[in-house]
Amino acid sequence: MEITGKIIAVLPAQSGVSQRTGNPWKSQEYVIETHETYPKKCCFKIFGEDKINQMNIQLGEEMTVSFDIDSHEYQGRWFNDIRAWAINRNIQPAPGVGVAPVANAAPMGAAPVADSAATAPFPPTQEPAEESSTDGLPF
């Protein structure tokens, strides 16, 4: 799954030692906010010190986050775990007040397609049709 937006919070890193393996671990959570009419916020986690350093997510960045969702039960309650596995910083905010999704944006990995309607004059010019009936209707 993917979500595109702006990083609005970088939460403190958490670390510890696995009871099962004895190896140290580190994770960090971030909050991203979408640019929809009714913005949504999503808290996601990056697990592993190497991935945290590699992704180097900063407050205020625009990006698309690829993630997996998993749920687990603990003492009769269910919790969601949203883990990011990739980020794409090639997101360009729209000019003006606030930030909106980029118009004519192609999906990730796809080549942009030229929009011929955007370059054509509006409304398109039409030649008058020959009148074959007496009511004056064009159909």
mmCIF file of C-alpha atoms in Angstrom:
data_model
loop_
_atom_site.group_PDB
_atom_site.id
_atom_site.type_symbol
_atom_site.label_atom_id
_atom_site.label_comp_id
_atom_site.label_asym_id
_atom_site.label_seq_id
_atom_site.Cartn_x
_atom_site.Cartn_y
_atom_site.Cartn_z
ATOM 1 C CA MET A 1 0.000 0.000 0.000
ATOM 2 C CA GLU A 2 1.069 3.593 -0.462
ATOM 3 C CA ILE A 3 0.251 6.971 1.028
ATOM 4 C CA THR A 4 1.428 10.389 -0.185
ATOM 5 C CA GLY A 5 1.695 13.459 1.992
ATOM 6 C CA LYS A 6 3.812 15.595 4.275
ATOM 7 C CA ILE A 7 5.682 14.383 7.367
ATOM 8 C CA ILE A 8 4.134 16.313 10.279
ATOM 9 C CA ALA A 9 5.780 14.484 13.209
ATOM 10 C CA VAL A 10 8.995 12.579 13.843
ATOM 11 C CA LEU A 11 8.576 10.625 17.078
ATOM 12 C CA PRO A 12 11.498 9.644 19.332
ATOM 13 C CA ALA A 13 13.360 6.473 18.397
ATOM 14 C CA GLN A 14 12.749 3.393 20.523
ATOM 15 C CA SER A 15 15.358 0.720 21.169
ATOM 16 C CA GLY A 16 15.898 -2.377 23.234
ATOM 17 C CA VAL A 17 17.265 -5.878 23.308
ATOM 18 C CA SER A 18 15.270 -8.849 22.029
ATOM 19 C CA GLN A 19 14.410 -11.275 24.847
ATOM 20 C CA ARG A 20 14.307 -14.117 22.374
ATOM 21 C CA THR A 21 17.607 -13.555 20.510
ATOM 22 C CA GLY A 22 19.505 -11.116 22.724
ATOM 23 C CA ASN A 23 20.142 -8.819 19.725
ATOM 24 C CA PRO A 24 19.644 -5.043 19.977
ATOM 25 C CA TRP A 25 16.840 -3.445 17.938
ATOM 26 C CA LYS A 26 15.719 0.084 17.065
ATOM 27 C CA SER A 27 12.534 1.531 15.550
ATOM 28 C CA GLN A 28 11.158 4.999 14.879
ATOM 29 C CA GLU A 29 7.657 6.249 14.121
ATOM 30 C CA TYR A 30 6.596 9.097 11.845
ATOM 31 C CA VAL A 31 3.239 10.743 11.105
ATOM 32 C CA ILE A 32 2.295 11.607 7.520
ATOM 33 C CA GLU A 33 -0.690 13.790 6.556
ATOM 34 C CA THR A 34 -2.421 13.524 3.174
ATOM 35 C CA HIS A 35 -3.465 16.483 1.027
ATOM 36 C CA GLU A 36 -7.097 15.521 0.495
ATOM 37 C CA THR A 37 -10.114 17.729 1.105
ATOM 38 C CA TYR A 38 -10.371 16.035 4.494
ATOM 39 C CA PRO A 39 -6.712 15.261 5.341
ATOM 40 C CA LYS A 40 -5.923 11.940 6.963
ATOM 41 C CA LYS A 41 -3.003 11.218 9.257
ATOM 42 C CA CYS A 42 -1.160 7.914 9.401
ATOM 43 C CA CYS A 43 1.517 6.878 11.900
ATOM 44 C CA PHE A 44 3.996 4.436 10.381
ATOM 45 C CA LYS A 45 7.082 2.721 11.744
ATOM 46 C CA ILE A 46 10.523 1.984 10.340
ATOM 47 C CA PHE A 47 12.242 -0.968 11.992
ATOM 48 C CA GLY A 48 16.007 -1.319 12.046
ATOM 49 C CA GLU A 49 18.712 1.267 12.689
ATOM 50 C CA ASP A 50 20.191 0.777 9.223
ATOM 51 C CA LYS A 51 16.836 1.506 7.515
ATOM 52 C CA ILE A 52 16.173 4.521 9.765
ATOM 53 C CA ASN A 53 19.566 5.990 8.813
ATOM 54 C CA GLN A 54 19.183 5.086 5.128
ATOM 55 C CA MET A 55 15.732 6.674 4.756
ATOM 56 C CA ASN A 56 16.682 9.730 6.892
ATOM 57 C CA ILE A 57 13.111 11.101 7.044
ATOM 58 C CA GLN A 58 12.891 14.757 8.107
ATOM 59 C CA LEU A 59 9.993 16.855 9.423
ATOM 60 C CA GLY A 60 8.157 18.711 6.632
ATOM 61 C CA GLU A 61 9.254 16.428 3.764
ATOM 62 C CA GLU A 62 6.823 15.540 0.988
ATOM 63 C CA MET A 63 6.934 11.858 0.080
ATOM 64 C CA THR A 64 5.150 8.687 -0.876
ATOM 65 C CA VAL A 65 5.521 5.914 1.678
ATOM 66 C CA SER A 66 5.122 2.243 0.723
ATOM 67 C CA PHE A 67 4.072 0.116 3.683
ATOM 68 C CA ASP A 68 2.552 -3.136 4.902
ATOM 69 C CA ILE A 69 -0.198 -3.395 7.507
ATOM 70 C CA ASP A 70 -0.342 -6.213 10.028
ATOM 71 C CA SER A 71 -2.543 -6.633 13.114
ATOM 72 C CA HIS A 72 -1.880 -8.565 16.271
ATOM 73 C CA GLU A 73 -3.844 -9.401 19.414
ATOM 74 C CA TYR A 74 -2.600 -8.685 22.923
ATOM 75 C CA GLN A 75 -4.719 -9.422 26.014
ATOM 76 C CA GLY A 76 -7.963 -9.413 24.050
ATOM 77 C CA ARG A 77 -7.252 -6.160 22.167
ATOM 78 C CA TRP A 78 -6.134 -5.774 18.546
ATOM 79 C CA PHE A 79 -3.373 -3.426 17.410
ATOM 80 C CA ASN A 80 -2.303 -2.370 13.904
ATOM 81 C CA ASP A 81 1.336 -2.303 12.886
ATOM 82 C CA ILE A 82 2.090 -0.119 9.838
ATOM 83 C CA ARG A 83 5.672 -0.748 8.686
ATOM 84 C CA ALA A 84 7.253 1.285 5.901
ATOM 85 C CA TRP A 85 9.537 -0.586 3.534
ATOM 86 C CA ALA A 86 10.253 2.135 0.936
ATOM 87 C CA ILE A 87 9.898 5.880 0.430
ATOM 88 C CA ASN A 88 9.863 8.071 -2.670
ATOM 89 C CA ARG A 89 10.846 11.727 -2.286
ATOM 90 C CA ASN A 90 10.101 12.620 -5.937
ATOM 91 C CA ILE A 91 6.901 14.405 -4.962
ATOM 92 C CA GLN A 92 6.483 18.041 -6.023
ATOM 93 C CA PRO A 93 4.019 20.150 -4.031
ATOM 94 C CA ALA A 94 1.633 22.307 -6.050
ATOM 95 C CA PRO A 95 2.232 26.088 -5.923
ATOM 96 C CA GLY A 96 -0.035 28.350 -3.914
ATOM 97 C CA VAL A 97 -1.541 28.308 -0.449
ATOM 98 C CA GLY A 98 -1.507 24.845 1.053
ATOM 99 C CA VAL A 99 -0.357 21.809 -0.832
ATOM 100 C CA ALA A 100 -2.522 19.830 -3.219
ATOM 101 C CA PRO A 101 -1.896 16.680 -5.243
ATOM 102 C CA VAL A 102 0.035 17.255 -8.449
ATOM 103 C CA ALA A 103 -2.251 17.434 -11.491
ATOM 104 C CA ASN A 104 -1.625 14.926 -14.280
ATOM 105 C CA ALA A 105 0.758 12.951 -12.046
ATOM 106 C CA ALA A 106 1.587 9.506 -13.364
ATOM 107 C CA PRO A 107 1.625 6.477 -11.049
ATOM 108 C CA MET A 108 5.008 5.554 -9.625
ATOM 109 C CA GLY A 109 7.171 3.955 -12.286
ATOM 110 C CA ALA A 110 4.980 5.131 -15.170
ATOM 111 C CA ALA A 111 6.016 7.691 -17.738
ATOM 112 C CA PRO A 112 4.023 10.953 -17.673
ATOM 113 C CA VAL A 113 1.422 11.240 -20.401
ATOM 114 C CA ALA A 114 0.870 14.524 -22.216
ATOM 115 C CA ASP A 115 -2.634 15.867 -21.705
ATOM 116 C CA SER A 116 -3.853 17.078 -25.106
ATOM 117 C CA ALA A 117 -7.019 18.541 -23.564
ATOM 118 C CA ALA A 118 -4.903 20.885 -21.434
ATOM 119 C CA THR A 119 -3.232 22.403 -24.508
ATOM 120 C CA ALA A 120 -6.331 22.554 -26.732
ATOM 121 C CA PRO A 121 -8.408 25.754 -26.733
ATOM 122 C CA PHE A 122 -11.580 25.612 -24.674
ATOM 123 C CA PRO A 123 -14.264 25.241 -25.862
ATOM 124 C CA PRO A 124 -13.177 23.471 -29.046
ATOM 125 C CA THR A 125 -14.142 25.273 -32.190
ATOM 126 C CA GLN A 126 -16.880 23.603 -34.193
ATOM 127 C CA GLU A 127 -17.854 24.117 -37.774
ATOM 128 C CA PRO A 128 -21.568 24.785 -38.307
ATOM 129 C CA ALA A 129 -23.374 21.694 -39.573
ATOM 130 C CA GLU A 130 -25.607 21.774 -42.632
ATOM 131 C CA GLU A 131 -29.233 21.954 -41.624
ATOM 132 C CA SER A 132 -31.185 19.039 -43.076
ATOM 133 C CA SER A 133 -34.351 19.552 -41.066
ATOM 134 C CA THR A 134 -36.604 22.497 -40.480
ATOM 135 C CA ASP A 135 -36.649 22.390 -36.671
ATOM 136 C CA GLY A 136 -33.098 23.819 -36.343
ATOM 137 C CA LEU A 137 -31.931 21.074 -33.942
ATOM 138 C CA PRO A 138 -28.437 19.696 -34.638
ATOM 139 C CA PHE A 139 -29.529 16.056 -34.196
#
